[in-house]
Amino acid sequence: MTKKDYKTLELDPKYVPKKTEEYMCDMQRAYFYRTLSDQRNEIVASMDDIMETINLSTKNKTAGIGDELDSSSFDIEANIQLKTHARSLNLLREIDMALERLDHGKFGFSIISGDEIGLKRMLARPLAKLTIEEQEEHEKAE
């Protein structure tokens, strides 16, 4: 199979990668592709709702609906939604970068050393880019 065949590979819905399989074999890549794509689709759908809430809040405030308390509530809600939107955008970027690493056969391998991140870590955190040791070093440096 070529690197991109994992995108069309049919997996049992109950499939979970196993340590006994070759690391980042086509089935594992298909699993992570499905997982990341599903996450991405959920975020995109929720971002539409967030923008709708922000727009509604802005329209209500602009139209002068409600009193000062309502206006304050609109502001607070809009700010919360804007922060949520920003977090969602950051998460989308992370997912897109992970999908790109998947396309290039680099998913599951450290972006620093190229070492295997490990299946257990990838299952727990599919967006991981560093081995546990490298992540700890990175956090100490910050």
Short mmCIF file of N, CA, C and O in Angstrom, two decimals:
data_model
loop_
_atom_site.label_atom_id
_atom_site.label_comp_id
_atom_site.label_asym_id
_atom_site.label_seq_id
_atom_site.Cartn_x
_atom_site.Cartn_y
_atom_site.Cartn_z
N MET A 1 0.83 -1.19 0.00
CA MET A 1 0.00 0.00 0.00
C MET A 1 0.87 1.25 0.00
O MET A 1 1.91 1.26 0.61
N THR A 2 0.36 2.28 -0.64
CA THR A 2 1.09 3.54 -0.63
C THR A 2 0.70 4.32 0.63
O THR A 2 -0.26 3.98 1.29
N LYS A 3 1.45 5.37 0.87
CA LYS A 3 1.23 6.15 2.09
C LYS A 3 -0.19 6.70 2.20
O LYS A 3 -0.71 6.84 3.28
N LYS A 4 -0.83 7.05 1.10
CA LYS A 4 -2.14 7.68 1.17
C LYS A 4 -3.29 6.69 1.15
O LYS A 4 -4.42 7.06 1.34
N ASP A 5 -3.03 5.40 0.93
CA ASP A 5 -4.10 4.41 0.92
C ASP A 5 -4.79 4.29 2.27
O ASP A 5 -5.93 3.85 2.33
N TYR A 6 -4.12 4.69 3.32
CA TYR A 6 -4.71 4.59 4.66
C TYR A 6 -5.99 5.42 4.76
O TYR A 6 -6.85 5.13 5.56
N LYS A 7 -6.14 6.43 3.92
CA LYS A 7 -7.32 7.30 3.98
C LYS A 7 -8.58 6.57 3.52
O LYS A 7 -9.68 6.92 3.94
N THR A 8 -8.42 5.59 2.66
CA THR A 8 -9.59 4.87 2.14
C THR A 8 -9.71 3.46 2.71
O THR A 8 -10.63 2.74 2.38
N LEU A 9 -8.79 3.09 3.57
CA LEU A 9 -8.80 1.76 4.17
C LEU A 9 -10.02 1.60 5.08
O LEU A 9 -10.28 2.44 5.93
N GLU A 10 -10.78 0.55 4.86
CA GLU A 10 -11.95 0.26 5.69
C GLU A 10 -11.50 -0.40 6.99
O GLU A 10 -10.83 -1.43 6.95
N LEU A 11 -11.86 0.19 8.10
CA LEU A 11 -11.52 -0.37 9.40
C LEU A 11 -12.79 -0.79 10.13
O LEU A 11 -13.83 -0.14 9.99
N ASP A 12 -12.67 -1.83 10.90
CA ASP A 12 -13.76 -2.21 11.80
C ASP A 12 -13.95 -1.04 12.76
O ASP A 12 -12.98 -0.51 13.30
N PRO A 13 -15.19 -0.59 12.98
CA PRO A 13 -15.41 0.55 13.88
C PRO A 13 -14.85 0.34 15.28
O PRO A 13 -14.59 1.30 15.99
N LYS A 14 -14.67 -0.91 15.68
CA LYS A 14 -14.14 -1.21 17.01
C LYS A 14 -12.62 -1.35 17.02
O LYS A 14 -12.03 -1.60 18.07
N TYR A 15 -12.00 -1.19 15.86
CA TYR A 15 -10.54 -1.37 15.77
C TYR A 15 -9.81 -0.34 16.64
O TYR A 15 -10.13 0.85 16.64
N VAL A 16 -8.83 -0.84 17.38
CA VAL A 16 -7.91 0.01 18.15
C VAL A 16 -6.51 -0.53 17.87
O VAL A 16 -6.28 -1.74 17.94
N PRO A 17 -5.55 0.34 17.54
CA PRO A 17 -4.19 -0.13 17.27
C PRO A 17 -3.63 -0.95 18.43
O PRO A 17 -3.92 -0.67 19.60
N LYS A 18 -2.82 -1.94 18.06
CA LYS A 18 -2.22 -2.83 19.07
C LYS A 18 -0.70 -2.78 18.97
O LYS A 18 -0.14 -2.56 17.90
N LYS A 19 -0.06 -3.01 20.11
CA LYS A 19 1.41 -3.02 20.17
C LYS A 19 2.00 -4.12 19.29
O LYS A 19 3.13 -4.02 18.86
N THR A 20 1.23 -5.18 19.06
CA THR A 20 1.74 -6.32 18.30
C THR A 20 1.83 -6.01 16.80
O THR A 20 2.48 -6.74 16.07
N GLU A 21 1.21 -4.93 16.37
CA GLU A 21 1.27 -4.53 14.96
C GLU A 21 2.54 -3.72 14.70
O GLU A 21 3.11 -3.12 15.62
N GLU A 22 2.92 -3.66 13.45
CA GLU A 22 4.04 -2.81 13.06
C GLU A 22 3.66 -1.36 13.38
O GLU A 22 2.54 -0.93 13.10
N TYR A 23 4.59 -0.63 14.00
CA TYR A 23 4.33 0.75 14.40
C TYR A 23 3.98 1.60 13.18
O TYR A 23 4.69 1.61 12.19
N MET A 24 2.88 2.28 13.26
CA MET A 24 2.35 3.16 12.22
C MET A 24 2.16 2.46 10.88
O MET A 24 2.42 3.02 9.81
N CYS A 25 1.67 1.23 10.97
CA CYS A 25 1.29 0.50 9.76
C CYS A 25 0.06 1.19 9.16
O CYS A 25 -0.50 2.11 9.75
N ASP A 26 -0.36 0.74 7.99
CA ASP A 26 -1.50 1.38 7.33
C ASP A 26 -2.76 1.38 8.19
O ASP A 26 -3.50 2.36 8.19
N MET A 27 -3.01 0.30 8.91
CA MET A 27 -4.21 0.25 9.75
C MET A 27 -4.14 1.28 10.87
O MET A 27 -5.13 1.95 11.17
N GLN A 28 -2.97 1.42 11.48
CA GLN A 28 -2.82 2.43 12.54
C GLN A 28 -2.97 3.83 11.97
O GLN A 28 -3.63 4.69 12.55
N ARG A 29 -2.35 4.06 10.81
CA ARG A 29 -2.48 5.38 10.19
C ARG A 29 -3.94 5.67 9.84
O ARG A 29 -4.42 6.79 10.00
N ALA A 30 -4.65 4.65 9.34
CA ALA A 30 -6.07 4.81 9.02
C ALA A 30 -6.87 5.16 10.27
O ALA A 30 -7.75 6.03 10.25
N TYR A 31 -6.54 4.49 11.38
CA TYR A 31 -7.21 4.76 12.65
C TYR A 31 -7.00 6.22 13.07
O TYR A 31 -7.95 6.92 13.43
N PHE A 32 -5.76 6.68 13.03
CA PHE A 32 -5.47 8.05 13.46
C PHE A 32 -6.04 9.07 12.47
O PHE A 32 -6.50 10.14 12.88
N TYR A 33 -6.03 8.73 11.19
CA TYR A 33 -6.64 9.62 10.19
C TYR A 33 -8.12 9.79 10.49
O TYR A 33 -8.64 10.90 10.50
N ARG A 34 -8.81 8.68 10.75
CA ARG A 34 -10.24 8.73 11.07
C ARG A 34 -10.47 9.53 12.36
O ARG A 34 -11.34 10.39 12.42
N THR A 35 -9.66 9.27 13.39
CA THR A 35 -9.80 9.96 14.67
C THR A 35 -9.60 11.46 14.51
O THR A 35 -10.41 12.27 14.98
N LEU A 36 -8.52 11.84 13.85
CA LEU A 36 -8.21 13.27 13.67
C LEU A 36 -9.24 13.95 12.77
O LEU A 36 -9.64 15.09 13.03
N SER A 37 -9.66 13.28 11.72
CA SER A 37 -10.66 13.85 10.80
C SER A 37 -11.99 14.06 11.51
O SER A 37 -12.64 15.09 11.33
N ASP A 38 -12.39 13.09 12.33
CA ASP A 38 -13.63 13.22 13.09
C ASP A 38 -13.54 14.41 14.06
O ASP A 38 -14.48 15.21 14.18
N GLN A 39 -12.39 14.52 14.73
CA GLN A 39 -12.18 15.64 15.65
C GLN A 39 -12.26 16.96 14.91
O GLN A 39 -12.88 17.92 15.36
N ARG A 40 -11.61 17.00 13.75
CA ARG A 40 -11.59 18.22 12.94
C ARG A 40 -13.01 18.61 12.53
O ARG A 40 -13.41 19.78 12.63
N ASN A 41 -13.78 17.65 12.06
CA ASN A 41 -15.15 17.92 11.63
C ASN A 41 -16.02 18.43 12.78
O ASN A 41 -16.83 19.34 12.59
N GLU A 42 -15.85 17.87 13.96
CA GLU A 42 -16.60 18.33 15.14
C GLU A 42 -16.26 19.78 15.47
O GLU A 42 -17.14 20.58 15.80
N ILE A 43 -14.97 20.11 15.40
CA ILE A 43 -14.54 21.47 15.72
C ILE A 43 -15.09 22.46 14.70
O ILE A 43 -15.59 23.52 15.06
N VAL A 44 -15.01 22.11 13.42
CA VAL A 44 -15.52 23.00 12.38
C VAL A 44 -17.02 23.24 12.58
O VAL A 44 -17.50 24.38 12.49
N ALA A 45 -17.76 22.19 12.89
CA ALA A 45 -19.21 22.33 13.13
C ALA A 45 -19.47 23.22 14.34
O ALA A 45 -20.36 24.08 14.31
N SER A 46 -18.69 23.04 15.41
CA SER A 46 -18.91 23.86 16.61
C SER A 46 -18.50 25.31 16.38
O SER A 46 -19.08 26.22 16.98
N MET A 47 -17.53 25.54 15.49
CA MET A 47 -17.11 26.91 15.21
C MET A 47 -18.22 27.69 14.53
O MET A 47 -18.37 28.89 14.76
N ASP A 48 -19.02 27.02 13.71
CA ASP A 48 -20.17 27.68 13.09
C ASP A 48 -21.14 28.15 14.17
O ASP A 48 -21.65 29.27 14.11
N ASP A 49 -21.39 27.31 15.16
CA ASP A 49 -22.28 27.67 16.28
C ASP A 49 -21.71 28.84 17.07
O ASP A 49 -22.44 29.74 17.48
N ILE A 50 -20.40 28.81 17.29
CA ILE A 50 -19.74 29.88 18.04
C ILE A 50 -19.91 31.21 17.31
O ILE A 50 -20.29 32.22 17.91
N MET A 51 -19.65 31.20 16.01
CA MET A 51 -19.77 32.45 15.24
C MET A 51 -21.22 32.94 15.21
O MET A 51 -21.47 34.14 15.27
N GLU A 52 -22.15 32.02 15.16
CA GLU A 52 -23.57 32.40 15.18
C GLU A 52 -23.92 33.08 16.50
O GLU A 52 -24.61 34.10 16.52
N THR A 53 -23.41 32.54 17.61
CA THR A 53 -23.66 33.13 18.93
C THR A 53 -23.04 34.52 19.02
O THR A 53 -23.65 35.45 19.54
N ILE A 54 -21.82 34.66 18.51
CA ILE A 54 -21.15 35.97 18.53
C ILE A 54 -21.94 36.98 17.71
O ILE A 54 -22.18 38.11 18.14
N ASN A 55 -22.36 36.57 16.52
CA ASN A 55 -23.13 37.47 15.65
C ASN A 55 -24.46 37.87 16.29
O ASN A 55 -24.85 39.03 16.24
N LEU A 56 -25.15 36.92 16.89
CA LEU A 56 -26.42 37.20 17.55
C LEU A 56 -26.22 38.18 18.71
O LEU A 56 -26.97 39.13 18.88
N SER A 57 -25.17 37.94 19.48
CA SER A 57 -24.87 38.80 20.62
C SER A 57 -24.59 40.23 20.14
O SER A 57 -25.07 41.20 20.72
N THR A 58 -23.82 40.34 19.06
CA THR A 58 -23.49 41.64 18.50
C THR A 58 -24.74 42.34 17.97
O THR A 58 -24.94 43.54 18.20
N LYS A 59 -25.60 41.59 17.26
CA LYS A 59 -26.83 42.16 16.72
C LYS A 59 -27.74 42.66 17.84
O LYS A 59 -28.31 43.75 17.74
N ASN A 60 -27.88 41.87 18.89
CA ASN A 60 -28.73 42.27 20.01
C ASN A 60 -28.22 43.55 20.66
O ASN A 60 -28.99 44.44 20.99
N LYS A 61 -26.92 43.63 20.83
CA LYS A 61 -26.34 44.81 21.46
C LYS A 61 -26.50 46.02 20.55
O LYS A 61 -26.89 47.10 21.01
N THR A 62 -26.22 45.85 19.27
CA THR A 62 -26.34 46.94 18.31
C THR A 62 -27.77 47.42 18.18
O THR A 62 -28.03 48.61 18.04
N ALA A 63 -28.71 46.49 18.23
CA ALA A 63 -30.13 46.85 18.10
C ALA A 63 -30.68 47.49 19.36
O ALA A 63 -31.81 47.96 19.38
N GLY A 64 -29.87 47.50 20.43
CA GLY A 64 -30.31 48.11 21.68
C GLY A 64 -31.32 47.26 22.43
O GLY A 64 -32.11 47.79 23.21
N ILE A 65 -31.28 45.97 22.20
CA ILE A 65 -32.20 45.08 22.89
C ILE A 65 -31.73 44.92 24.34
O ILE A 65 -30.58 44.62 24.61
N GLY A 66 -32.64 45.12 25.26
CA GLY A 66 -32.32 44.93 26.67
C GLY A 66 -31.76 46.17 27.32
O GLY A 66 -31.56 47.22 26.71
N ASP A 67 -31.46 46.03 28.61
CA ASP A 67 -30.90 47.13 29.39
C ASP A 67 -29.38 46.99 29.51
O ASP A 67 -28.78 46.19 28.81
N GLU A 68 -28.78 47.76 30.42
CA GLU A 68 -27.33 47.72 30.59
C GLU A 68 -26.83 46.34 31.04
O GLU A 68 -25.77 45.89 30.63
N LEU A 69 -27.61 45.69 31.88
CA LEU A 69 -27.25 44.35 32.35
C LEU A 69 -27.23 43.37 31.18
O LEU A 69 -26.31 42.56 31.04
N ASP A 70 -28.24 43.47 30.32
CA ASP A 70 -28.28 42.61 29.13
C ASP A 70 -27.08 42.90 28.23
O ASP A 70 -26.45 41.99 27.69
N SER A 71 -26.78 44.17 28.08
CA SER A 71 -25.65 44.57 27.24
C SER A 71 -24.34 43.99 27.78
O SER A 71 -23.50 43.49 27.03
N SER A 72 -24.19 44.04 29.10
CA SER A 72 -23.00 43.46 29.74
C SER A 72 -22.96 41.95 29.52
O SER A 72 -21.91 41.39 29.23
N SER A 73 -24.10 41.32 29.64
CA SER A 73 -24.19 39.87 29.41
C SER A 73 -23.80 39.53 27.98
O SER A 73 -23.11 38.55 27.73
N PHE A 74 -24.28 40.35 27.03
CA PHE A 74 -23.93 40.13 25.62
C PHE A 74 -22.42 40.22 25.43
O PHE A 74 -21.80 39.41 24.74
N ASP A 75 -21.81 41.23 26.06
CA ASP A 75 -20.35 41.42 25.96
C ASP A 75 -19.59 40.22 26.53
O ASP A 75 -18.64 39.73 25.92
N ILE A 76 -20.02 39.79 27.70
CA ILE A 76 -19.35 38.66 28.36
C ILE A 76 -19.48 37.41 27.50
O ILE A 76 -18.50 36.70 27.27
N GLU A 77 -20.67 37.15 27.01
CA GLU A 77 -20.91 35.96 26.17
C GLU A 77 -20.07 36.03 24.90
O GLU A 77 -19.45 35.05 24.49
N ALA A 78 -20.03 37.20 24.27
CA ALA A 78 -19.24 37.36 23.04
C ALA A 78 -17.75 37.13 23.32
O ALA A 78 -17.06 36.46 22.54
N ASN A 79 -17.25 37.65 24.44
CA ASN A 79 -15.84 37.45 24.79
C ASN A 79 -15.52 35.98 25.04
O ASN A 79 -14.49 35.47 24.61
N ILE A 80 -16.41 35.30 25.75
CA ILE A 80 -16.22 33.87 26.00
C ILE A 80 -16.19 33.11 24.68
O ILE A 80 -15.33 32.26 24.45
N GLN A 81 -17.13 33.44 23.81
CA GLN A 81 -17.21 32.75 22.52
C GLN A 81 -15.98 33.06 21.65
O GLN A 81 -15.48 32.17 20.94
N LEU A 82 -15.48 34.28 21.71
CA LEU A 82 -14.27 34.63 20.95
C LEU A 82 -13.06 33.84 21.45
O LEU A 82 -12.25 33.37 20.66
N LYS A 83 -12.95 33.68 22.75
CA LYS A 83 -11.85 32.89 23.32
C LYS A 83 -11.98 31.43 22.92
O LYS A 83 -11.00 30.77 22.57
N THR A 84 -13.21 30.92 22.95
CA THR A 84 -13.46 29.54 22.53
C THR A 84 -13.11 29.37 21.06
O THR A 84 -12.49 28.38 20.66
N HIS A 85 -13.48 30.36 20.26
CA HIS A 85 -13.17 30.33 18.83
C HIS A 85 -11.66 30.31 18.59
O HIS A 85 -11.16 29.53 17.77
N ALA A 86 -10.92 31.13 19.33
CA ALA A 86 -9.46 31.17 19.20
C ALA A 86 -8.84 29.83 19.57
O ALA A 86 -7.94 29.34 18.88
N ARG A 87 -9.33 29.22 20.67
CA ARG A 87 -8.83 27.91 21.07
C ARG A 87 -9.13 26.86 19.99
O ARG A 87 -8.30 26.02 19.68
N SER A 88 -10.32 26.95 19.43
CA SER A 88 -10.70 26.01 18.38
C SER A 88 -9.81 26.18 17.15
O SER A 88 -9.41 25.19 16.52
N LEU A 89 -9.49 27.41 16.80
CA LEU A 89 -8.60 27.66 15.66
C LEU A 89 -7.22 27.06 15.91
O LEU A 89 -6.62 26.45 15.01
N ASN A 90 -6.72 27.22 17.13
CA ASN A 90 -5.41 26.64 17.47
C ASN A 90 -5.45 25.12 17.38
O ASN A 90 -4.53 24.50 16.86
N LEU A 91 -6.52 24.53 17.88
CA LEU A 91 -6.66 23.08 17.82
C LEU A 91 -6.78 22.61 16.38
O LEU A 91 -6.18 21.59 16.01
N LEU A 92 -7.49 23.35 15.56
CA LEU A 92 -7.59 23.01 14.13
C LEU A 92 -6.22 23.02 13.48
O LEU A 92 -5.89 22.13 12.67
N ARG A 93 -5.41 24.02 13.80
CA ARG A 93 -4.04 24.08 13.24
C ARG A 93 -3.23 22.87 13.67
O ARG A 93 -2.51 22.28 12.86
N GLU A 94 -3.35 22.49 14.94
CA GLU A 94 -2.63 21.31 15.44
C GLU A 94 -3.08 20.04 14.71
O GLU A 94 -2.27 19.20 14.35
N ILE A 95 -4.38 19.91 14.52
CA ILE A 95 -4.92 18.73 13.82
C ILE A 95 -4.44 18.72 12.38
O ILE A 95 -4.01 17.68 11.86
N ASP A 96 -4.48 19.88 11.72
CA ASP A 96 -4.03 19.96 10.33
C ASP A 96 -2.55 19.60 10.20
O ASP A 96 -2.15 18.91 9.26
N MET A 97 -1.74 20.04 11.17
CA MET A 97 -0.32 19.69 11.14
C MET A 97 -0.14 18.19 11.36
O MET A 97 0.71 17.57 10.72
N ALA A 98 -0.94 17.60 12.25
CA ALA A 98 -0.87 16.15 12.49
C ALA A 98 -1.27 15.39 11.23
O ALA A 98 -0.63 14.40 10.86
N LEU A 99 -2.31 15.85 10.55
CA LEU A 99 -2.74 15.20 9.31
C LEU A 99 -1.67 15.32 8.23
O LEU A 99 -1.45 14.39 7.45
N GLU A 100 -0.98 16.45 8.21
CA GLU A 100 0.11 16.63 7.25
C GLU A 100 1.27 15.67 7.57
O GLU A 100 1.85 15.06 6.67
N ARG A 101 1.59 15.52 8.87
CA ARG A 101 2.64 14.56 9.26
C ARG A 101 2.22 13.15 8.88
O ARG A 101 3.04 12.34 8.43
N LEU A 102 0.95 12.85 9.00
CA LEU A 102 0.41 11.55 8.61
C LEU A 102 0.62 11.33 7.11
O LEU A 102 1.07 10.26 6.69
N ASP A 103 0.33 12.34 6.33
CA ASP A 103 0.52 12.27 4.87
C ASP A 103 1.97 12.03 4.48
O ASP A 103 2.25 11.37 3.48
N HIS A 104 2.88 12.58 5.26
CA HIS A 104 4.31 12.48 4.93
C HIS A 104 5.02 11.35 5.66
O HIS A 104 6.25 11.26 5.61
N GLY A 105 4.25 10.50 6.34
CA GLY A 105 4.85 9.35 7.04
C GLY A 105 5.64 9.73 8.28
O GLY A 105 6.45 8.95 8.77
N LYS A 106 5.39 10.92 8.83
CA LYS A 106 6.13 11.38 10.00
C LYS A 106 5.28 11.36 11.27
O LYS A 106 5.76 11.67 12.35
N PHE A 107 4.01 11.01 11.13
CA PHE A 107 3.10 10.96 12.27
C PHE A 107 3.54 9.85 13.21
O PHE A 107 3.85 8.74 12.78
N GLY A 108 3.56 10.14 14.51
CA GLY A 108 3.96 9.15 15.50
C GLY A 108 5.45 9.15 15.78
O GLY A 108 5.95 8.35 16.57
N PHE A 109 6.16 10.08 15.12
CA PHE A 109 7.60 10.20 15.30
C PHE A 109 7.92 11.62 15.74
O PHE A 109 7.30 12.58 15.29
N SER A 110 8.89 11.75 16.62
CA SER A 110 9.27 13.05 17.16
C SER A 110 9.70 14.01 16.06
O SER A 110 10.46 13.64 15.17
N ILE A 111 9.23 15.25 16.17
CA ILE A 111 9.65 16.26 15.21
C ILE A 111 11.07 16.75 15.48
O ILE A 111 11.67 17.42 14.64
N ILE A 112 11.62 16.38 16.64
CA ILE A 112 12.98 16.77 16.98
C ILE A 112 13.97 15.67 16.60
O ILE A 112 14.90 15.89 15.83
N SER A 113 13.75 14.49 17.15
CA SER A 113 14.73 13.40 16.99
C SER A 113 14.35 12.39 15.92
O SER A 113 15.20 11.65 15.45
N GLY A 114 13.07 12.34 15.56
CA GLY A 114 12.62 11.32 14.62
C GLY A 114 12.34 9.98 15.29
O GLY A 114 11.95 9.02 14.62
N ASP A 115 12.52 9.90 16.60
CA ASP A 115 12.26 8.67 17.34
C ASP A 115 10.76 8.40 17.42
O ASP A 115 9.96 9.32 17.37
N GLU A 116 10.42 7.12 17.59
CA GLU A 116 9.02 6.75 17.78
C GLU A 116 8.50 7.40 19.06
O GLU A 116 9.15 7.34 20.09
N ILE A 117 7.33 7.98 18.98
CA ILE A 117 6.70 8.57 20.16
C ILE A 117 6.11 7.46 21.01
O ILE A 117 6.12 7.53 22.23
N GLY A 118 5.62 6.45 20.37
CA GLY A 118 5.05 5.30 21.07
C GLY A 118 3.54 5.24 20.93
O GLY A 118 2.86 6.27 21.00
N LEU A 119 3.05 4.05 20.72
CA LEU A 119 1.62 3.85 20.48
C LEU A 119 0.77 4.28 21.67
O LEU A 119 -0.26 4.94 21.51
N LYS A 120 1.22 3.94 22.87
CA LYS A 120 0.45 4.28 24.07
C LYS A 120 0.25 5.80 24.16
O LYS A 120 -0.86 6.27 24.42
N ARG A 121 1.31 6.56 23.93
CA ARG A 121 1.23 8.01 23.98
C ARG A 121 0.37 8.55 22.84
O ARG A 121 -0.43 9.46 23.04
N MET A 122 0.50 7.99 21.65
CA MET A 122 -0.28 8.47 20.51
C MET A 122 -1.77 8.20 20.70
O MET A 122 -2.60 9.00 20.30
N LEU A 123 -2.09 7.07 21.32
CA LEU A 123 -3.50 6.78 21.59
C LEU A 123 -4.07 7.75 22.62
O LEU A 123 -5.21 8.18 22.52
N ALA A 124 -3.25 8.10 23.60
CA ALA A 124 -3.69 9.04 24.65
C ALA A 124 -3.73 10.47 24.13
O ALA A 124 -4.60 11.26 24.51
N ARG A 125 -2.78 10.82 23.27
CA ARG A 125 -2.67 12.19 22.76
C ARG A 125 -2.25 12.16 21.29
O ARG A 125 -1.07 12.29 20.97
N PRO A 126 -3.23 11.99 20.39
CA PRO A 126 -2.90 11.89 18.96
C PRO A 126 -2.18 13.10 18.37
O PRO A 126 -1.58 12.99 17.32
N LEU A 127 -2.19 14.21 19.07
CA LEU A 127 -1.50 15.41 18.57
C LEU A 127 -0.07 15.51 19.07
O LEU A 127 0.63 16.49 18.77
N ALA A 128 0.40 14.50 19.81
CA ALA A 128 1.76 14.53 20.35
C ALA A 128 2.77 14.64 19.21
O ALA A 128 2.65 13.97 18.19
N LYS A 129 3.78 15.49 19.43
CA LYS A 129 4.84 15.69 18.44
C LYS A 129 6.20 15.31 18.99
O LYS A 129 7.17 15.28 18.25
N LEU A 130 6.26 15.06 20.30
CA LEU A 130 7.52 14.76 20.95
C LEU A 130 7.39 13.49 21.79
O LEU A 130 6.30 13.16 22.25
N THR A 131 8.52 12.83 22.02
CA THR A 131 8.52 11.70 22.94
C THR A 131 8.26 12.25 24.34
O THR A 131 8.39 13.46 24.57
N ILE A 132 7.94 11.39 25.26
CA ILE A 132 7.68 11.84 26.64
C ILE A 132 8.90 12.56 27.20
O ILE A 132 8.79 13.63 27.81
N GLU A 133 10.08 11.99 26.97
CA GLU A 133 11.31 12.60 27.49
C GLU A 133 11.53 13.98 26.89
O GLU A 133 11.88 14.93 27.59
N GLU A 134 11.33 14.10 25.58
CA GLU A 134 11.52 15.39 24.91
C GLU A 134 10.48 16.41 25.39
O GLU A 134 10.80 17.58 25.59
N GLN A 135 9.26 15.95 25.62
CA GLN A 135 8.20 16.83 26.11
C GLN A 135 8.56 17.35 27.50
O GLN A 135 8.38 18.53 27.80
N GLU A 136 9.07 16.46 28.36
CA GLU A 136 9.46 16.87 29.71
C GLU A 136 10.58 17.91 29.64
O GLU A 136 10.55 18.91 30.37
N GLU A 137 11.55 17.68 28.77
CA GLU A 137 12.65 18.64 28.60
C GLU A 137 12.12 19.98 28.11
O GLU A 137 12.53 21.04 28.58
N HIS A 138 11.21 19.92 27.16
CA HIS A 138 10.61 21.12 26.60
C HIS A 138 9.87 21.92 27.68
O HIS A 138 9.99 23.14 27.75
N GLU A 139 9.12 21.21 28.52
CA GLU A 139 8.38 21.88 29.59
C GLU A 139 9.32 22.47 30.64
O GLU A 139 9.03 23.54 31.18
N LYS A 140 10.43 21.79 30.93
CA LYS A 140 11.39 22.33 31.88
C LYS A 140 12.01 23.61 31.34
O LYS A 140 12.26 24.56 32.09
N ALA A 141 12.27 23.64 30.04
CA ALA A 141 12.89 24.81 29.41
C ALA A 141 11.97 26.02 29.42
O ALA A 141 12.43 27.15 29.44
N GLU A 142 10.68 25.77 29.41
CA GLU A 142 9.71 26.89 29.43
C GLU A 142 9.63 27.39 30.82
O GLU A 142 9.52 28.28 31.36
#
